[in-house]
Amino acid sequence: MYQTDPPRPPQETLPTMYDLPSEMVEEPGLPDEFHRLQADLLSQTCQPPNQPMDQVFVASDLNLYYDPRHPRWYKRPDWFVVLGVRRFTQQQDLRWSYVIWQEGVTPLLVVELLSPGTTPEDLGQTLREVNQPPTKWEVYERILRIPYYVVFDRYVNQFRAFCLSGTRYQELSLQNQRLWLDELQLGLGIWQGVFEETTGLWLRWYDRTNRWIPTPAEQAQQEQQRAEQLEMQLEQERQRSERLAERLRGLGIDPDALSEDDLG
């Protein structure tokens, strides 16, 4: 599209998410099943108490377009979270991709799940090739300046976190493999357990009391357990009342004729 004098605003000339979709025919799908499960667990437990949930956008395997000068260049993070952008609730409104110049807000945190073939680029160990887009590390660190960058290597159970300091990422020293983020009032750590019937070590969000944020399925199970406990307590109370009534009848006293004060 040709520019005019004066130039037209970017919103009118640059491609939108409808022009820059996430799915590319020439690219393969997810590397393995773990990527999907881990991303799902991160999304389900990312519930920051200090943010309205309709302003917390999380995504996995969604193309992230970052340079209006090269609108077809993108990276595809395994998982990321953005604060202050609307999370749509209608199917027809769901994002096709995440376009920085359209959204106006960069992610707070990006998570990459390491694979043998992607580790060098994910850790900033590859150099940019001539006439090729910048590496993933360069985009996150120098172009978008994403505050936090996390990598998890499930093959060696290693969790590493980097924080933007000045113009470069600095690796953080993690205690007990946990990272606290004040911006979210949540922490990210390694949890050993069963998710979607799969046992292993997972990245998962925890709260200020160091308790893991429950998934919707776990919340439903906890509520069911509380309801069952309440029902059991009520049944025990009913049985106690019946036993008391029987003893009173044995003494020739009609329990139905007694007031609550008499029973107390």
mmCIF file of C-alpha atoms in Angstrom:
data_model
loop_
_atom_site.group_PDB
_atom_site.id
_atom_site.type_symbol
_atom_site.label_atom_id
_atom_site.label_comp_id
_atom_site.label_asym_id
_atom_site.label_seq_id
_atom_site.Cartn_x
_atom_site.Cartn_y
_atom_site.Cartn_z
ATOM 1 C CA MET A 1 0.000 0.000 0.000
ATOM 2 C CA TYR A 2 1.435 3.382 -0.998
ATOM 3 C CA GLN A 3 1.960 6.087 1.583
ATOM 4 C CA THR A 4 0.481 9.544 1.277
ATOM 5 C CA ASP A 5 1.719 12.996 2.201
ATOM 6 C CA PRO A 6 1.302 13.404 5.092
ATOM 7 C CA PRO A 7 1.877 9.716 5.873
ATOM 8 C CA ARG A 8 -1.126 7.684 6.906
ATOM 9 C CA PRO A 9 -1.103 6.247 10.459
ATOM 10 C CA PRO A 10 0.260 2.703 10.985
ATOM 11 C CA GLN A 11 -3.207 1.457 11.914
ATOM 12 C CA GLU A 12 -4.259 2.115 8.326
ATOM 13 C CA THR A 13 -1.168 0.931 6.470
ATOM 14 C CA LEU A 14 0.329 -1.943 8.465
ATOM 15 C CA PRO A 15 -1.133 -5.469 8.369
ATOM 16 C CA THR A 16 -3.339 -6.610 11.243
ATOM 17 C CA MET A 17 -3.718 -9.991 12.918
ATOM 18 C CA TYR A 18 -6.123 -10.947 10.139
ATOM 19 C CA ASP A 19 -3.318 -10.453 7.623
ATOM 20 C CA LEU A 20 -0.710 -12.042 9.902
ATOM 21 C CA PRO A 21 -2.250 -15.302 11.111
ATOM 22 C CA SER A 22 -0.655 -17.701 13.549
ATOM 23 C CA GLU A 23 -0.929 -20.880 11.528
ATOM 24 C CA MET A 24 1.542 -21.281 8.696
ATOM 25 C CA VAL A 25 0.956 -24.063 6.209
ATOM 26 C CA GLU A 26 4.644 -24.622 5.576
ATOM 27 C CA GLU A 27 5.480 -25.061 9.253
ATOM 28 C CA PRO A 28 5.059 -28.231 11.331
ATOM 29 C CA GLY A 29 2.901 -28.336 14.407
ATOM 30 C CA LEU A 30 3.933 -28.568 18.025
ATOM 31 C CA PRO A 31 7.223 -30.389 18.667
ATOM 32 C CA ASP A 32 5.678 -32.861 21.095
ATOM 33 C CA GLU A 33 2.729 -33.467 23.393
ATOM 34 C CA PHE A 34 4.583 -32.078 26.411
ATOM 35 C CA HIS A 35 4.527 -28.564 24.933
ATOM 36 C CA ARG A 36 0.736 -28.577 24.823
ATOM 37 C CA LEU A 37 0.308 -29.993 28.321
ATOM 38 C CA GLN A 38 2.840 -27.654 29.903
ATOM 39 C CA ALA A 39 1.340 -24.604 28.196
ATOM 40 C CA ASP A 40 -2.134 -25.639 29.366
ATOM 41 C CA LEU A 41 -0.956 -25.932 32.983
ATOM 42 C CA LEU A 42 0.674 -22.499 32.851
ATOM 43 C CA SER A 43 -2.471 -20.948 31.394
ATOM 44 C CA GLN A 44 -4.833 -22.608 33.859
ATOM 45 C CA THR A 45 -2.831 -21.569 36.921
ATOM 46 C CA CYS A 46 -1.927 -18.017 35.844
ATOM 47 C CA GLN A 47 -4.468 -16.206 38.017
ATOM 48 C CA PRO A 48 -2.847 -12.995 39.313
ATOM 49 C CA PRO A 49 -4.850 -11.594 42.256
ATOM 50 C CA ASN A 50 -3.858 -7.997 41.496
ATOM 51 C CA GLN A 51 -5.063 -7.945 37.896
ATOM 52 C CA PRO A 52 -8.565 -8.059 36.359
ATOM 53 C CA MET A 53 -8.667 -11.359 34.506
ATOM 54 C CA ASP A 54 -10.179 -9.780 31.407
ATOM 55 C CA GLN A 55 -6.953 -7.742 31.143
ATOM 56 C CA VAL A 56 -4.609 -10.724 31.391
ATOM 57 C CA PHE A 57 -3.874 -12.343 28.043
ATOM 58 C CA VAL A 58 -2.021 -15.641 27.869
ATOM 59 C CA ALA A 59 -1.140 -17.549 24.728
ATOM 60 C CA SER A 60 0.856 -20.526 23.552
ATOM 61 C CA ASP A 61 2.212 -21.309 20.115
ATOM 62 C CA LEU A 62 0.782 -18.040 18.797
ATOM 63 C CA ASN A 63 2.766 -16.024 16.266
ATOM 64 C CA LEU A 64 4.183 -12.844 17.759
ATOM 65 C CA TYR A 65 4.792 -10.137 15.119
ATOM 66 C CA TYR A 66 7.235 -7.590 16.445
ATOM 67 C CA ASP A 67 8.695 -5.284 13.765
ATOM 68 C CA PRO A 68 6.500 -2.887 11.727
ATOM 69 C CA ARG A 69 9.434 -2.361 9.350
ATOM 70 C CA HIS A 70 9.338 -6.091 8.606
ATOM 71 C CA PRO A 71 5.682 -6.968 9.193
ATOM 72 C CA ARG A 72 6.082 -10.590 8.104
ATOM 73 C CA TRP A 73 8.776 -11.390 10.654
ATOM 74 C CA TYR A 74 7.559 -13.217 13.740
ATOM 75 C CA LYS A 75 8.522 -15.503 16.596
ATOM 76 C CA ARG A 76 6.336 -18.172 18.124
ATOM 77 C CA PRO A 77 6.852 -18.387 21.908
ATOM 78 C CA ASP A 78 5.862 -21.590 23.629
ATOM 79 C CA TRP A 79 3.945 -19.482 26.166
ATOM 80 C CA PHE A 80 3.624 -15.826 27.098
ATOM 81 C CA VAL A 81 1.549 -13.482 29.255
ATOM 82 C CA VAL A 82 0.586 -9.852 28.606
ATOM 83 C CA LEU A 83 -0.940 -7.435 31.107
ATOM 84 C CA GLY A 84 -3.290 -4.653 30.149
ATOM 85 C CA VAL A 85 -4.731 -6.014 26.921
ATOM 86 C CA ARG A 86 -8.243 -7.249 26.531
ATOM 87 C CA ARG A 87 -8.893 -10.971 26.622
ATOM 88 C CA PHE A 88 -11.761 -11.677 24.269
ATOM 89 C CA THR A 89 -14.585 -13.986 25.296
ATOM 90 C CA GLN A 90 -16.412 -14.357 21.987
ATOM 91 C CA GLN A 91 -15.136 -17.024 19.615
ATOM 92 C CA GLN A 92 -15.363 -14.788 16.569
ATOM 93 C CA ASP A 93 -13.122 -12.195 18.250
ATOM 94 C CA LEU A 94 -10.266 -14.514 19.221
ATOM 95 C CA ARG A 95 -6.845 -13.400 18.027
ATOM 96 C CA TRP A 96 -5.308 -14.929 14.932
ATOM 97 C CA SER A 97 -1.901 -13.767 16.120
ATOM 98 C CA TYR A 98 -0.362 -11.230 18.478
ATOM 99 C CA VAL A 99 0.708 -8.115 16.551
ATOM 100 C CA ILE A 100 2.744 -5.658 18.616
ATOM 101 C CA TRP A 101 1.883 -2.548 16.601
ATOM 102 C CA GLN A 102 -1.794 -3.452 16.785
ATOM 103 C CA GLU A 103 -1.901 -4.313 20.517
ATOM 104 C CA GLY A 104 0.553 -1.675 21.747
ATOM 105 C CA VAL A 105 1.702 -3.801 24.722
ATOM 106 C CA THR A 106 4.636 -6.222 24.866
ATOM 107 C CA PRO A 107 4.539 -9.425 26.930
ATOM 108 C CA LEU A 108 5.655 -9.325 30.549
ATOM 109 C CA LEU A 109 7.019 -12.854 30.436
ATOM 110 C CA VAL A 110 7.917 -15.370 27.769
ATOM 111 C CA VAL A 111 8.464 -19.077 28.467
ATOM 112 C CA GLU A 112 10.365 -21.349 26.116
ATOM 113 C CA LEU A 113 10.364 -25.117 26.577
ATOM 114 C CA LEU A 114 13.731 -26.362 25.442
ATOM 115 C CA SER A 115 14.152 -29.120 22.892
ATOM 116 C CA PRO A 116 17.474 -30.486 21.610
ATOM 117 C CA GLY A 117 16.999 -28.735 18.277
ATOM 118 C CA THR A 118 15.989 -25.342 19.713
ATOM 119 C CA THR A 119 18.227 -24.987 22.783
ATOM 120 C CA PRO A 120 21.031 -22.934 21.161
ATOM 121 C CA GLU A 121 18.633 -20.293 19.805
ATOM 122 C CA ASP A 122 16.477 -20.262 22.934
ATOM 123 C CA LEU A 123 19.572 -19.538 25.042
ATOM 124 C CA GLY A 124 20.994 -16.887 22.732
ATOM 125 C CA GLN A 125 23.873 -19.052 21.539
ATOM 126 C CA THR A 126 23.228 -18.655 17.816
ATOM 127 C CA LEU A 127 24.309 -15.729 15.668
ATOM 128 C CA ARG A 128 22.027 -13.877 13.326
ATOM 129 C CA GLU A 129 22.487 -14.970 9.736
ATOM 130 C CA VAL A 130 23.003 -12.409 7.008
ATOM 131 C CA ASN A 131 19.771 -11.129 5.490
ATOM 132 C CA GLN A 132 17.750 -13.215 7.946
ATOM 133 C CA PRO A 133 15.432 -12.146 10.783
ATOM 134 C CA PRO A 134 16.971 -11.693 14.235
ATOM 135 C CA THR A 135 17.193 -14.647 16.581
ATOM 136 C CA LYS A 136 14.592 -15.333 19.209
ATOM 137 C CA TRP A 137 16.884 -14.091 21.973
ATOM 138 C CA GLU A 138 17.543 -10.845 20.113
ATOM 139 C CA VAL A 139 13.845 -10.215 19.623
ATOM 140 C CA TYR A 140 12.983 -10.791 23.271
ATOM 141 C CA GLU A 141 15.979 -8.942 24.695
ATOM 142 C CA ARG A 142 16.789 -6.093 22.317
ATOM 143 C CA ILE A 143 13.718 -5.422 20.189
ATOM 144 C CA LEU A 144 10.725 -6.090 22.426
ATOM 145 C CA ARG A 145 12.665 -5.762 25.701
ATOM 146 C CA ILE A 146 10.477 -8.328 27.429
ATOM 147 C CA PRO A 147 11.117 -7.964 31.192
ATOM 148 C CA TYR A 148 11.288 -11.672 32.030
ATOM 149 C CA TYR A 149 12.402 -14.643 29.975
ATOM 150 C CA VAL A 150 12.131 -18.193 31.322
ATOM 151 C CA VAL A 151 13.377 -21.466 29.869
ATOM 152 C CA PHE A 152 12.594 -24.962 31.095
ATOM 153 C CA ASP A 153 14.506 -28.044 29.987
ATOM 154 C CA ARG A 154 12.484 -31.097 30.907
ATOM 155 C CA TYR A 155 15.247 -33.428 29.737
ATOM 156 C CA VAL A 156 17.529 -32.336 32.578
ATOM 157 C CA ASN A 157 14.810 -30.776 34.786
ATOM 158 C CA GLN A 158 16.445 -27.353 34.648
ATOM 159 C CA PHE A 159 14.543 -24.113 35.179
ATOM 160 C CA ARG A 160 16.350 -20.863 34.323
ATOM 161 C CA ALA A 161 15.095 -17.296 34.466
ATOM 162 C CA PHE A 162 16.450 -14.078 32.991
ATOM 163 C CA CYS A 163 15.520 -10.510 33.852
ATOM 164 C CA LEU A 164 16.129 -7.495 31.648
ATOM 165 C CA SER A 165 18.778 -5.310 33.256
ATOM 166 C CA GLY A 166 19.616 -2.239 31.212
ATOM 167 C CA THR A 167 19.906 -3.524 27.658
ATOM 168 C CA ARG A 168 20.771 -7.157 28.406
ATOM 169 C CA TYR A 169 19.294 -10.181 30.091
ATOM 170 C CA GLN A 170 20.860 -11.160 33.396
ATOM 171 C CA GLU A 171 20.309 -14.664 34.721
ATOM 172 C CA LEU A 172 18.597 -14.724 38.093
ATOM 173 C CA SER A 173 19.660 -16.878 41.003
ATOM 174 C CA LEU A 174 16.655 -19.035 41.867
ATOM 175 C CA GLN A 175 16.084 -20.377 45.356
ATOM 176 C CA ASN A 176 14.381 -23.767 45.395
ATOM 177 C CA GLN A 177 13.761 -23.362 41.653
ATOM 178 C CA ARG A 178 11.217 -20.590 42.231
ATOM 179 C CA LEU A 179 10.786 -17.139 40.696
ATOM 180 C CA TRP A 180 8.542 -14.484 42.271
ATOM 181 C CA LEU A 181 7.030 -11.764 40.043
ATOM 182 C CA ASP A 182 5.738 -8.698 41.876
ATOM 183 C CA GLU A 183 3.913 -7.544 38.737
ATOM 184 C CA LEU A 184 1.669 -10.599 38.924
ATOM 185 C CA GLN A 185 1.790 -11.232 42.661
ATOM 186 C CA LEU A 186 2.492 -14.803 41.617
ATOM 187 C CA GLY A 187 5.525 -17.037 41.492
ATOM 188 C CA LEU A 188 6.676 -19.585 38.964
ATOM 189 C CA GLY A 189 8.273 -22.805 40.162
ATOM 190 C CA ILE A 190 8.849 -26.486 39.560
ATOM 191 C CA TRP A 191 6.033 -28.741 40.743
ATOM 192 C CA GLN A 192 6.092 -32.520 40.778
ATOM 193 C CA GLY A 193 2.699 -34.049 40.261
ATOM 194 C CA VAL A 194 0.040 -35.346 37.901
ATOM 195 C CA PHE A 195 -1.529 -33.116 35.270
ATOM 196 C CA GLU A 196 -3.944 -34.458 32.680
ATOM 197 C CA GLU A 197 -3.101 -37.991 33.885
ATOM 198 C CA THR A 198 0.585 -37.402 33.165
ATOM 199 C CA THR A 199 3.155 -37.591 35.971
ATOM 200 C CA GLY A 200 6.264 -35.452 35.892
ATOM 201 C CA LEU A 201 7.934 -32.165 36.739
ATOM 202 C CA TRP A 202 6.090 -29.082 35.543
ATOM 203 C CA LEU A 203 6.336 -25.304 35.563
ATOM 204 C CA ARG A 204 3.448 -23.993 37.622
ATOM 205 C CA TRP A 205 2.263 -20.784 39.288
ATOM 206 C CA TYR A 206 2.085 -20.421 43.076
ATOM 207 C CA ASP A 207 0.706 -17.718 45.398
ATOM 208 C CA ARG A 208 2.219 -15.576 48.169
ATOM 209 C CA THR A 209 1.753 -18.384 50.694
ATOM 210 C CA ASN A 210 3.758 -20.759 48.451
ATOM 211 C CA ARG A 211 0.662 -22.768 47.619
ATOM 212 C CA TRP A 212 0.223 -23.935 44.054
ATOM 213 C CA ILE A 213 -2.616 -22.234 42.197
ATOM 214 C CA PRO A 214 -5.235 -24.933 41.528
ATOM 215 C CA THR A 215 -6.424 -25.741 38.048
ATOM 216 C CA PRO A 216 -10.175 -25.553 37.321
ATOM 217 C CA ALA A 217 -10.353 -29.345 37.622
ATOM 218 C CA GLU A 218 -8.591 -29.251 40.993
ATOM 219 C CA GLN A 219 -10.866 -26.442 42.178
ATOM 220 C CA ALA A 220 -13.923 -28.485 41.224
ATOM 221 C CA GLN A 221 -12.503 -31.490 43.060
ATOM 222 C CA GLN A 222 -11.771 -29.392 46.164
ATOM 223 C CA GLU A 223 -15.303 -27.969 46.125
ATOM 224 C CA GLN A 224 -16.729 -31.463 45.778
ATOM 225 C CA GLN A 225 -14.644 -32.646 48.725
ATOM 226 C CA ARG A 226 -15.820 -29.687 50.830
ATOM 227 C CA ALA A 227 -19.427 -30.442 49.898
ATOM 228 C CA GLU A 228 -18.967 -34.104 50.831
ATOM 229 C CA GLN A 229 -17.377 -33.143 54.163
ATOM 230 C CA LEU A 230 -20.264 -30.784 54.910
ATOM 231 C CA GLU A 231 -22.772 -33.481 54.030
ATOM 232 C CA MET A 232 -20.945 -35.909 56.310
ATOM 233 C CA GLN A 233 -20.968 -33.396 59.168
ATOM 234 C CA LEU A 234 -24.691 -32.807 58.705
ATOM 235 C CA GLU A 235 -25.327 -36.556 58.678
ATOM 236 C CA GLN A 236 -23.292 -36.986 61.873
ATOM 237 C CA GLU A 237 -25.268 -34.177 63.493
ATOM 238 C CA ARG A 238 -28.539 -35.791 62.393
ATOM 239 C CA GLN A 239 -27.483 -39.157 63.846
ATOM 240 C CA ARG A 240 -26.421 -37.486 67.108
ATOM 241 C CA SER A 241 -29.812 -35.801 67.354
ATOM 242 C CA GLU A 242 -31.584 -39.103 66.727
ATOM 243 C CA ARG A 243 -29.573 -40.860 69.449
ATOM 244 C CA LEU A 244 -30.357 -38.069 71.892
ATOM 245 C CA ALA A 245 -34.039 -38.276 71.024
ATOM 246 C CA GLU A 246 -34.044 -42.035 71.627
ATOM 247 C CA ARG A 247 -32.448 -41.596 75.062
ATOM 248 C CA LEU A 248 -35.052 -38.990 75.969
ATOM 249 C CA ARG A 249 -37.892 -41.273 74.902
ATOM 250 C CA GLY A 250 -36.344 -44.006 77.051
ATOM 251 C CA LEU A 251 -36.636 -41.624 79.991
ATOM 252 C CA GLY A 252 -40.276 -40.986 79.165
ATOM 253 C CA ILE A 253 -39.621 -37.545 77.731
ATOM 254 C CA ASP A 254 -41.098 -36.472 74.426
ATOM 255 C CA PRO A 255 -38.212 -34.770 72.558
ATOM 256 C CA ASP A 256 -40.635 -33.071 70.187
ATOM 257 C CA ALA A 257 -42.198 -31.230 73.111
ATOM 258 C CA LEU A 258 -38.878 -29.797 74.315
ATOM 259 C CA SER A 259 -37.611 -26.363 73.303
ATOM 260 C CA GLU A 260 -34.056 -25.710 72.127
ATOM 261 C CA ASP A 261 -33.248 -24.257 75.559
ATOM 262 C CA ASP A 262 -34.360 -27.494 77.201
ATOM 263 C CA LEU A 263 -32.177 -29.534 74.862
ATOM 264 C CA GLY A 264 -29.217 -27.187 75.425
#
